[in-house]
Amino acid sequence: MGDSSTIPPLGPITSRGRWFSQTGCTKQFPLTDATMTESNFQVYKFVKLVFISVFIVFLSVFTIASIRTFSLDVNVGLQLARWEKTNNILLVIDHHQREELLAKFKEAIKIPTVSSETGGNTSALLQFGQFLRKAFPTVFSSSLVQHEMVADYSHLFYVRGSHPDLVPYMLLAHIDVVPANESDGWEAPPFSAKEINGFIYGRGTIDDKNSLMAILQALEYLLLKGYAPRRGFYIGFGHDEEIRGFNGAMNIVRVLKQRNVQLSFVLDEGLAVMDGIISGLEGPAALIGLSEKGSANVKLSVSTAPGHSSIPPRESSIGILAGAVKRLEDNPMPRLFGLGPERTTFEHLAHKFSLPLKFVMSNFWLFSSVLSRVLERKPDMNAFVRTTTAVTIFNGGVKMNVIPSYAEAYVNLRIHSAQTLQEVMDLIEATVGDPRVKVELVDGFDPLPVSSADERSFGFQIIKKTVLDLFPTVTVAPGICIGNTDSRHFKDLSKDVYRFSPNWFKPGDVQRFHGINERISKKNYEEMIQFYFNLIQNCDTRKLPEPHSSVHEL
C-alpha cells in the first residue's frame, strides 16, 4: 500500500458526500444548496427567455403569414368597369357560319405542313398559302390589309389603323406542324380532321393552326361588319417554328426591323386555360406566359483506342460516357423555384387554393424551399423548379465483337429564368468531372426577358380583359413557357412579348402537344375566334384605366 504519510489530509465530507482538498491552490469550496439553487434559477431564466423569444418570433411570423394569406389577391387591382367605352361589335355566329368556319378549319388541318429536322413540306406550304386566300377573301382583298410573303412560305399582314399615333401590336401563329403517324395509336388519322364526340382530331388542332385560323376568321368577320381599327396591327405566320423559326420568324423580324417597326406588345401561342391541371386549385386558370425558359443542346463524347471484345479494357468509351450521363441524371440542376416568373404565377393563384395550400402559396418568402421539394417530385412541376436535363440521343458501337473507339450522347436542357446558359455549361462540366469526356455546346440561348404584368402593362391587361370578357369565372395569372415559340425572335421589337391562346385544357390534354390524339372541341375553336374578335377591338383602347391603387373611393 505504501507510506500513508504522503497522503495529504482530506477536508470534511460535505452534506452531498464529496471530499474537498484543503491544501494550497488545489483548495475547493463545497457546493451549497443555495449555490445550486441560484445556478438552476439562472438556467431556468435563460431557457424561459429563449422560449419566449422563439414563441414571439413564431407568433409574429404566423401573424404576418396569416394576414398575407387572407388579404393577398393580386387580381383585384384593375377595375374593369372603368375601361374606355369602345363600342365593341358583338359576334353572333349562326348555324350556317358555324358549319362554314368548321369546314375551313378542317381543311387547314388536312394539309400536311410538316416540318422535320430534314426540312419542311414545301408543296404543302404552298398549298396552304393558296388555301388561305380562298378561305378568307375579304382579308386578302381589303384596302385596310397589306399582305406579303416572306422567305417564300411565311405570311406577314399589316392592318392599317385610323390613328397612326397609336403604337401597333402583333399577333403570331405558325403554319407548320410536327410529324405524326397513325400507327402511333391515333384514334383518327392525324391529317383527317375527323370529328369524334364534338372534337376535331388532327395534327395542328392545338399547335398551332387553331390560333392561325381563328385570327384570320376573326379579322374576316370584323371586316365584313365594316369595322376599321383605330390601332394598326401586324399578323405574322412563320412556316418553320417547329424547327426553330430561323427562316420564317427571323426573316419576318428582319423585314420589320428594316422598316423601323416598334410594337406595343406581341402575342403568340404558349400557355392556355388550365382546368383541373393544377392540383388543389379551385376553378380554371388562364396563364399568360411572360417569358420562356432558355435552351441548350449539349454533346458529350468519348474517344478511346479500339479493340477486340475478347480482350476488353477496364473501361470502354461507352462505359465512360454512360457514367457521365448517369452523373448528370443523378445530380439535377439546383432548385431555383421562386426566383423567376413562377413566383408571380402562384401569388396570383394563391387566393384560389384552399387551406392549407392557400397559406403556403401566399407565403413564398417562408415556404419556397419546402414547396420546391414537393413540386420537384412530379415531372411536369419539376420543370418550374429548375433547369431540366434530358438525355435524348446516345450513340456508340459499330459491331458486337468490337470495342468502340467513340461514343456520343446529346443532352437537351431547358434553362430556368434565374440561370444563364454559361452557368449551366459550367455546372455540366463540374458534374461530369471527367477529362476524358468532351463537353461541347451545339446550340443554345439564355432565358427570354420577362415581360411586364403590372396594372400599367398595356398588353397584359388588354389580354387579361379579353380573357375575362369571354370567361368571366376564370382566374388570370402570369406564367412561364417551358417550351419555346417563334415569339422569342421578336424580343428586339417589343419589351412585352406574351404567350397565350385560349385553348381549354383538362387533365390529359397537355400530353396531346406533339403527342397522339391532338384535338380541339368545336366549342373551344369557336371561343378562340370570339377571343381574337374581341381582342382586336379591345386593343383600340387608347390608354388603360387608372390603377386601383391610385383611385380614392368614398
mmCIF file of C-alpha atoms in Angstrom, residues 201-487:
data_model
loop_
_atom_site.group_PDB
_atom_site.id
_atom_site.type_symbol
_atom_site.label_atom_id
_atom_site.label_comp_id
_atom_site.label_asym_id
_atom_site.label_seq_id
_atom_site.Cartn_x
_atom_site.Cartn_y
_atom_site.Cartn_z
ATOM 1 C CA TYR A 201 -58.773 15.364 -84.262
ATOM 2 C CA GLY A 202 -55.609 16.151 -86.166
ATOM 3 C CA ARG A 203 -52.073 17.455 -86.057
ATOM 4 C CA GLY A 204 -52.208 21.221 -85.675
ATOM 5 C CA THR A 205 -55.576 21.440 -83.939
ATOM 6 C CA ILE A 206 -53.855 22.860 -80.842
ATOM 7 C CA ASP A 207 -50.365 23.551 -82.198
ATOM 8 C CA ASP A 208 -50.936 25.927 -83.899
ATOM 9 C CA LYS A 209 -53.383 26.089 -86.789
ATOM 10 C CA ASN A 210 -56.203 26.761 -84.348
ATOM 11 C CA SER A 211 -54.706 30.157 -83.470
ATOM 12 C CA LEU A 212 -53.795 30.916 -87.086
ATOM 13 C CA MET A 213 -57.250 30.152 -88.437
ATOM 14 C CA ALA A 214 -59.029 31.858 -85.519
ATOM 15 C CA ILE A 215 -57.055 35.096 -86.038
ATOM 16 C CA LEU A 216 -57.891 35.262 -89.737
ATOM 17 C CA GLN A 217 -61.500 34.200 -89.173
ATOM 18 C CA ALA A 218 -61.947 36.927 -86.548
ATOM 19 C CA LEU A 219 -60.437 39.548 -88.859
ATOM 20 C CA GLU A 220 -62.625 38.342 -91.739
ATOM 21 C CA TYR A 221 -65.752 38.796 -89.604
ATOM 22 C CA LEU A 222 -64.677 42.257 -88.412
ATOM 23 C CA LEU A 223 -64.003 43.471 -91.938
ATOM 24 C CA LEU A 224 -67.316 42.067 -93.182
ATOM 25 C CA LYS A 225 -69.036 44.034 -90.417
ATOM 26 C CA GLY A 226 -67.294 47.207 -91.587
ATOM 27 C CA TYR A 227 -65.001 47.524 -88.583
ATOM 28 C CA ALA A 228 -61.990 49.790 -89.104
ATOM 29 C CA PRO A 229 -59.441 49.515 -86.272
ATOM 30 C CA ARG A 230 -58.052 52.624 -84.606
ATOM 31 C CA ARG A 231 -54.783 50.929 -83.646
ATOM 32 C CA GLY A 232 -52.896 49.316 -86.501
ATOM 33 C CA PHE A 233 -51.514 45.800 -86.024
ATOM 34 C CA TYR A 234 -49.412 43.121 -87.659
ATOM 35 C CA ILE A 235 -50.075 39.424 -88.122
ATOM 36 C CA GLY A 236 -47.177 37.043 -88.701
ATOM 37 C CA PHE A 237 -47.347 33.366 -89.673
ATOM 38 C CA GLY A 238 -43.981 31.601 -89.717
ATOM 39 C CA HIS A 239 -43.541 28.394 -91.674
ATOM 40 C CA ASP A 240 -40.780 26.665 -89.683
ATOM 41 C CA GLU A 241 -41.458 27.281 -85.983
ATOM 42 C CA GLU A 242 -41.141 23.580 -85.198
ATOM 43 C CA ILE A 243 -37.515 23.689 -86.382
ATOM 44 C CA ARG A 244 -36.652 26.908 -84.523
ATOM 45 C CA GLY A 245 -38.037 29.519 -86.918
ATOM 46 C CA PHE A 246 -34.700 30.500 -88.441
ATOM 47 C CA ASN A 247 -36.222 31.106 -91.884
ATOM 48 C CA GLY A 248 -39.786 32.168 -91.165
ATOM 49 C CA ALA A 249 -39.984 34.209 -87.961
ATOM 50 C CA MET A 250 -36.422 35.506 -88.170
ATOM 51 C CA ASN A 251 -36.993 36.873 -91.661
ATOM 52 C CA ILE A 252 -40.280 38.477 -90.612
ATOM 53 C CA VAL A 253 -38.340 40.213 -87.830
ATOM 54 C CA ARG A 254 -35.681 41.299 -90.319
ATOM 55 C CA VAL A 255 -38.336 42.885 -92.561
ATOM 56 C CA LEU A 256 -39.911 44.760 -89.639
ATOM 57 C CA LYS A 257 -36.538 45.980 -88.388
ATOM 58 C CA GLN A 258 -35.726 47.355 -91.840
ATOM 59 C CA ARG A 259 -38.948 49.383 -91.579
ATOM 60 C CA ASN A 260 -38.086 50.583 -88.054
ATOM 61 C CA VAL A 261 -41.215 48.994 -86.614
ATOM 62 C CA GLN A 262 -41.644 49.012 -82.841
ATOM 63 C CA LEU A 263 -44.509 47.118 -81.245
ATOM 64 C CA SER A 264 -46.612 47.815 -78.173
ATOM 65 C CA PHE A 265 -46.724 44.079 -77.479
ATOM 66 C CA VAL A 266 -46.535 40.702 -79.203
ATOM 67 C CA LEU A 267 -48.942 37.810 -78.611
ATOM 68 C CA ASP A 268 -48.057 34.267 -79.658
ATOM 69 C CA GLU A 269 -49.077 30.736 -78.722
ATOM 70 C CA GLY A 270 -47.849 29.328 -75.418
ATOM 71 C CA LEU A 271 -49.944 28.849 -72.303
ATOM 72 C CA ALA A 272 -53.679 28.265 -72.105
ATOM 73 C CA VAL A 273 -56.719 27.941 -69.835
ATOM 74 C CA MET A 274 -55.914 25.184 -67.337
ATOM 75 C CA ASP A 275 -58.943 23.398 -65.897
ATOM 76 C CA GLY A 276 -58.101 20.739 -63.322
ATOM 77 C CA ILE A 277 -54.434 20.734 -64.335
ATOM 78 C CA ILE A 278 -53.009 22.454 -61.240
ATOM 79 C CA SER A 279 -53.611 20.277 -58.170
ATOM 80 C CA GLY A 280 -55.546 21.992 -55.398
ATOM 81 C CA LEU A 281 -56.599 25.000 -57.472
ATOM 82 C CA GLU A 282 -60.278 25.853 -57.275
ATOM 83 C CA GLY A 283 -61.583 26.543 -60.766
ATOM 84 C CA PRO A 284 -59.813 27.113 -64.100
ATOM 85 C CA ALA A 285 -56.880 29.487 -64.575
ATOM 86 C CA ALA A 286 -55.752 31.299 -67.706
ATOM 87 C CA LEU A 287 -51.963 31.578 -67.662
ATOM 88 C CA ILE A 288 -50.351 34.262 -69.829
ATOM 89 C CA GLY A 289 -46.702 33.481 -70.484
ATOM 90 C CA LEU A 290 -44.328 36.326 -69.629
ATOM 91 C CA SER A 291 -41.166 34.535 -70.661
ATOM 92 C CA GLU A 292 -39.711 31.296 -71.973
ATOM 93 C CA LYS A 293 -37.063 29.078 -70.499
ATOM 94 C CA GLY A 294 -33.734 29.140 -72.269
ATOM 95 C CA SER A 295 -32.461 26.109 -74.136
ATOM 96 C CA ALA A 296 -29.224 24.247 -74.706
ATOM 97 C CA ASN A 297 -28.245 21.197 -76.714
ATOM 98 C CA VAL A 298 -25.010 19.749 -75.379
ATOM 99 C CA LYS A 299 -22.887 16.993 -76.894
ATOM 100 C CA LEU A 300 -20.857 14.623 -74.703
ATOM 101 C CA SER A 301 -18.278 12.431 -76.421
ATOM 102 C CA VAL A 302 -15.527 9.964 -75.501
ATOM 103 C CA SER A 303 -12.711 8.741 -77.731
ATOM 104 C CA THR A 304 -10.562 5.698 -76.815
ATOM 105 C CA ALA A 305 -8.422 3.109 -78.603
ATOM 106 C CA PRO A 306 -10.483 0.452 -80.404
ATOM 107 C CA GLY A 307 -10.039 -3.211 -79.589
ATOM 108 C CA HIS A 308 -11.428 -6.727 -79.706
ATOM 109 C CA SER A 309 -14.186 -7.689 -77.326
ATOM 110 C CA SER A 310 -12.195 -10.776 -76.246
ATOM 111 C CA ILE A 311 -9.631 -8.510 -74.547
ATOM 112 C CA PRO A 312 -11.767 -5.708 -73.126
ATOM 113 C CA PRO A 313 -10.254 -2.709 -71.333
ATOM 114 C CA ARG A 314 -11.273 -1.876 -67.794
ATOM 115 C CA GLU A 315 -13.485 0.935 -69.129
ATOM 116 C CA SER A 316 -14.810 1.316 -72.653
ATOM 117 C CA SER A 317 -15.827 4.555 -74.355
ATOM 118 C CA ILE A 318 -19.449 3.557 -73.835
ATOM 119 C CA GLY A 319 -18.896 2.837 -70.142
ATOM 120 C CA ILE A 320 -17.098 6.139 -69.551
ATOM 121 C CA LEU A 321 -19.845 8.052 -71.345
ATOM 122 C CA ALA A 322 -22.609 6.136 -69.561
ATOM 123 C CA GLY A 323 -21.031 7.083 -66.232
ATOM 124 C CA ALA A 324 -21.016 10.763 -67.207
ATOM 125 C CA VAL A 325 -24.648 10.630 -68.297
ATOM 126 C CA LYS A 326 -25.626 8.871 -65.062
ATOM 127 C CA ARG A 327 -23.942 11.593 -63.013
ATOM 128 C CA LEU A 328 -25.953 14.240 -64.862
ATOM 129 C CA GLU A 329 -29.193 12.391 -64.156
ATOM 130 C CA ASP A 330 -28.309 11.682 -60.518
ATOM 131 C CA ASN A 331 -27.306 15.301 -59.853
ATOM 132 C CA PRO A 332 -30.011 17.585 -61.265
ATOM 133 C CA MET A 333 -29.520 21.312 -61.600
ATOM 134 C CA PRO A 334 -30.095 23.341 -58.405
ATOM 135 C CA ARG A 335 -33.600 24.238 -57.260
ATOM 136 C CA LEU A 336 -34.434 27.824 -58.265
ATOM 137 C CA PHE A 337 -38.154 27.830 -57.579
ATOM 138 C CA GLY A 338 -39.431 31.272 -56.663
ATOM 139 C CA LEU A 339 -36.567 33.142 -58.306
ATOM 140 C CA GLY A 340 -38.317 33.504 -61.672
ATOM 141 C CA PRO A 341 -41.800 34.370 -63.027
ATOM 142 C CA GLU A 342 -43.228 31.210 -61.457
ATOM 143 C CA ARG A 343 -43.337 33.030 -58.112
ATOM 144 C CA THR A 344 -45.717 35.624 -59.576
ATOM 145 C CA THR A 345 -47.831 32.809 -61.027
ATOM 146 C CA PHE A 346 -48.523 31.204 -57.684
ATOM 147 C CA GLU A 347 -49.014 34.542 -55.933
ATOM 148 C CA HIS A 348 -51.733 35.387 -58.456
ATOM 149 C CA LEU A 349 -53.355 31.993 -57.929
ATOM 150 C CA ALA A 350 -52.877 31.759 -54.143
ATOM 151 C CA HIS A 351 -56.357 33.010 -53.243
ATOM 152 C CA LYS A 352 -57.872 30.214 -55.348
ATOM 153 C CA PHE A 353 -56.322 27.431 -53.268
ATOM 154 C CA SER A 354 -57.994 26.079 -50.148
ATOM 155 C CA LEU A 355 -56.220 25.788 -46.804
ATOM 156 C CA PRO A 356 -53.532 24.722 -46.041
ATOM 157 C CA LEU A 357 -52.244 25.193 -49.623
ATOM 158 C CA LYS A 358 -53.543 28.759 -49.623
ATOM 159 C CA PHE A 359 -51.350 29.520 -46.608
ATOM 160 C CA VAL A 360 -48.295 28.008 -48.309
ATOM 161 C CA MET A 361 -48.859 29.608 -51.738
ATOM 162 C CA SER A 362 -49.406 33.052 -50.213
ATOM 163 C CA ASN A 363 -46.084 32.995 -48.366
ATOM 164 C CA PHE A 364 -43.283 32.136 -50.755
ATOM 165 C CA TRP A 365 -40.885 34.079 -48.579
ATOM 166 C CA LEU A 366 -41.422 31.391 -45.957
ATOM 167 C CA PHE A 367 -42.181 28.177 -47.835
ATOM 168 C CA SER A 368 -40.433 28.370 -51.223
ATOM 169 C CA SER A 369 -37.786 25.832 -50.228
ATOM 170 C CA VAL A 370 -40.322 23.329 -48.888
ATOM 171 C CA LEU A 371 -42.653 23.836 -51.837
ATOM 172 C CA SER A 372 -39.873 23.322 -54.365
ATOM 173 C CA ARG A 373 -39.039 19.954 -52.783
ATOM 174 C CA VAL A 374 -42.658 18.887 -53.109
ATOM 175 C CA LEU A 375 -43.095 20.102 -56.683
ATOM 176 C CA GLU A 376 -39.892 18.525 -57.989
ATOM 177 C CA ARG A 377 -41.362 15.057 -57.426
ATOM 178 C CA LYS A 378 -43.665 15.482 -60.440
ATOM 179 C CA PRO A 379 -42.020 15.832 -63.866
ATOM 180 C CA ASP A 380 -44.499 18.483 -65.075
ATOM 181 C CA MET A 381 -43.960 20.594 -61.935
ATOM 182 C CA ASN A 382 -40.222 19.918 -61.773
ATOM 183 C CA ALA A 383 -39.919 21.984 -64.955
ATOM 184 C CA PHE A 384 -40.866 25.077 -62.920
ATOM 185 C CA VAL A 385 -38.359 24.293 -60.166
ATOM 186 C CA ARG A 386 -35.084 24.121 -62.064
ATOM 187 C CA THR A 387 -33.220 23.822 -65.316
ATOM 188 C CA THR A 388 -34.238 20.397 -66.597
ATOM 189 C CA THR A 389 -31.817 17.833 -68.032
ATOM 190 C CA ALA A 390 -32.921 15.299 -70.641
ATOM 191 C CA VAL A 391 -30.641 12.795 -72.362
ATOM 192 C CA THR A 392 -32.152 12.480 -75.827
ATOM 193 C CA ILE A 393 -29.578 10.646 -78.003
ATOM 194 C CA PHE A 394 -26.922 8.027 -77.175
ATOM 195 C CA ASN A 395 -24.723 6.529 -79.906
ATOM 196 C CA GLY A 396 -21.856 4.063 -79.595
ATOM 197 C CA GLY A 397 -20.569 0.867 -81.140
ATOM 198 C CA VAL A 398 -20.355 -0.483 -84.678
ATOM 199 C CA LYS A 399 -20.114 -4.274 -84.228
ATOM 200 C CA MET A 400 -20.952 -6.724 -81.493
ATOM 201 C CA ASN A 401 -17.368 -8.010 -81.064
ATOM 202 C CA VAL A 402 -15.549 -4.664 -81.392
ATOM 203 C CA ILE A 403 -14.719 -2.312 -78.516
ATOM 204 C CA PRO A 404 -15.832 1.034 -79.973
ATOM 205 C CA SER A 405 -13.354 3.865 -80.205
ATOM 206 C CA TYR A 406 -16.060 6.532 -79.996
ATOM 207 C CA ALA A 407 -19.337 7.148 -78.178
ATOM 208 C CA GLU A 408 -21.508 10.237 -78.018
ATOM 209 C CA ALA A 409 -24.630 11.455 -76.267
ATOM 210 C CA TYR A 410 -26.793 14.547 -76.626
ATOM 211 C CA VAL A 411 -28.443 16.309 -73.728
ATOM 212 C CA ASN A 412 -31.236 18.876 -74.004
ATOM 213 C CA LEU A 413 -31.602 21.384 -71.177
ATOM 214 C CA ARG A 414 -34.387 23.914 -70.606
ATOM 215 C CA ILE A 415 -32.841 26.769 -68.647
ATOM 216 C CA HIS A 416 -34.615 28.347 -65.690
ATOM 217 C CA SER A 417 -35.088 32.123 -65.782
ATOM 218 C CA ALA A 418 -32.718 32.584 -62.831
ATOM 219 C CA GLN A 419 -29.812 30.940 -64.680
ATOM 220 C CA THR A 420 -27.745 31.710 -67.743
ATOM 221 C CA LEU A 421 -26.509 29.438 -70.488
ATOM 222 C CA GLN A 422 -22.919 29.859 -69.304
ATOM 223 C CA GLU A 423 -23.804 28.933 -65.716
ATOM 224 C CA VAL A 424 -25.470 25.768 -66.964
ATOM 225 C CA MET A 425 -22.441 24.823 -69.056
ATOM 226 C CA ASP A 426 -20.154 25.316 -66.055
ATOM 227 C CA LEU A 427 -22.366 23.063 -63.934
ATOM 228 C CA ILE A 428 -22.356 20.352 -66.608
ATOM 229 C CA GLU A 429 -18.550 20.406 -66.745
ATOM 230 C CA ALA A 430 -18.334 20.179 -62.949
ATOM 231 C CA THR A 431 -20.877 17.363 -62.720
ATOM 232 C CA VAL A 432 -19.319 15.268 -65.483
ATOM 233 C CA GLY A 433 -15.963 15.794 -63.788
ATOM 234 C CA ASP A 434 -14.027 13.571 -66.175
ATOM 235 C CA PRO A 435 -11.395 14.991 -68.562
ATOM 236 C CA ARG A 436 -11.919 12.003 -70.851
ATOM 237 C CA VAL A 437 -15.436 13.267 -71.621
ATOM 238 C CA LYS A 438 -15.543 16.154 -74.077
ATOM 239 C CA VAL A 439 -18.378 18.615 -73.436
ATOM 240 C CA GLU A 440 -19.490 20.782 -76.377
ATOM 241 C CA LEU A 441 -22.334 23.272 -76.750
ATOM 242 C CA VAL A 442 -24.162 22.505 -80.002
ATOM 243 C CA ASP A 443 -26.565 25.439 -79.728
ATOM 244 C CA GLY A 444 -28.393 27.333 -77.038
ATOM 245 C CA PHE A 445 -29.674 30.647 -75.743
ATOM 246 C CA ASP A 446 -30.387 32.327 -72.431
ATOM 247 C CA PRO A 447 -33.899 32.513 -70.953
ATOM 248 C CA LEU A 448 -36.009 35.218 -72.565
ATOM 249 C CA PRO A 449 -36.596 38.602 -70.870
ATOM 250 C CA VAL A 450 -39.578 38.728 -68.532
ATOM 251 C CA SER A 451 -42.435 40.874 -69.868
ATOM 252 C CA SER A 452 -44.394 43.234 -67.634
ATOM 253 C CA ALA A 453 -47.626 42.178 -65.922
ATOM 254 C CA ASP A 454 -48.489 45.047 -63.596
ATOM 255 C CA GLU A 455 -51.516 47.354 -63.679
ATOM 256 C CA ARG A 456 -49.822 49.693 -66.162
ATOM 257 C CA SER A 457 -48.864 46.927 -68.601
ATOM 258 C CA PHE A 458 -50.986 47.622 -71.684
ATOM 259 C CA GLY A 459 -50.536 44.274 -73.431
ATOM 260 C CA PHE A 460 -51.024 42.119 -70.339
ATOM 261 C CA GLN A 461 -54.120 43.984 -69.175
ATOM 262 C CA ILE A 462 -55.695 44.001 -72.653
ATOM 263 C CA ILE A 463 -55.204 40.230 -72.928
ATOM 264 C CA LYS A 464 -56.487 39.770 -69.369
ATOM 265 C CA LYS A 465 -59.603 41.850 -70.045
ATOM 266 C CA THR A 466 -60.305 39.886 -73.225
ATOM 267 C CA VAL A 467 -59.992 36.581 -71.368
ATOM 268 C CA LEU A 468 -62.378 37.774 -68.644
ATOM 269 C CA ASP A 469 -64.839 39.097 -71.223
ATOM 270 C CA LEU A 470 -65.000 35.584 -72.663
ATOM 271 C CA PHE A 471 -64.518 33.504 -69.490
ATOM 272 C CA PRO A 472 -65.739 35.596 -66.505
ATOM 273 C CA THR A 473 -65.118 32.872 -63.891
ATOM 274 C CA VAL A 474 -61.507 32.184 -64.898
ATOM 275 C CA THR A 475 -58.588 33.378 -62.774
ATOM 276 C CA VAL A 476 -55.937 35.134 -64.892
ATOM 277 C CA ALA A 477 -52.286 34.841 -63.886
ATOM 278 C CA PRO A 478 -48.872 35.358 -65.458
ATOM 279 C CA GLY A 479 -46.856 32.256 -66.238
ATOM 280 C CA ILE A 480 -43.745 30.953 -67.949
ATOM 281 C CA CYS A 481 -43.441 28.745 -71.037
ATOM 282 C CA ILE A 482 -41.217 25.730 -70.566
ATOM 283 C CA GLY A 483 -41.102 25.263 -74.335
ATOM 284 C CA ASN A 484 -40.063 27.756 -76.995
ATOM 285 C CA THR A 485 -42.062 29.672 -79.596
ATOM 286 C CA ASP A 486 -41.443 31.942 -82.562
ATOM 287 C CA SER A 487 -42.057 34.920 -80.263
#
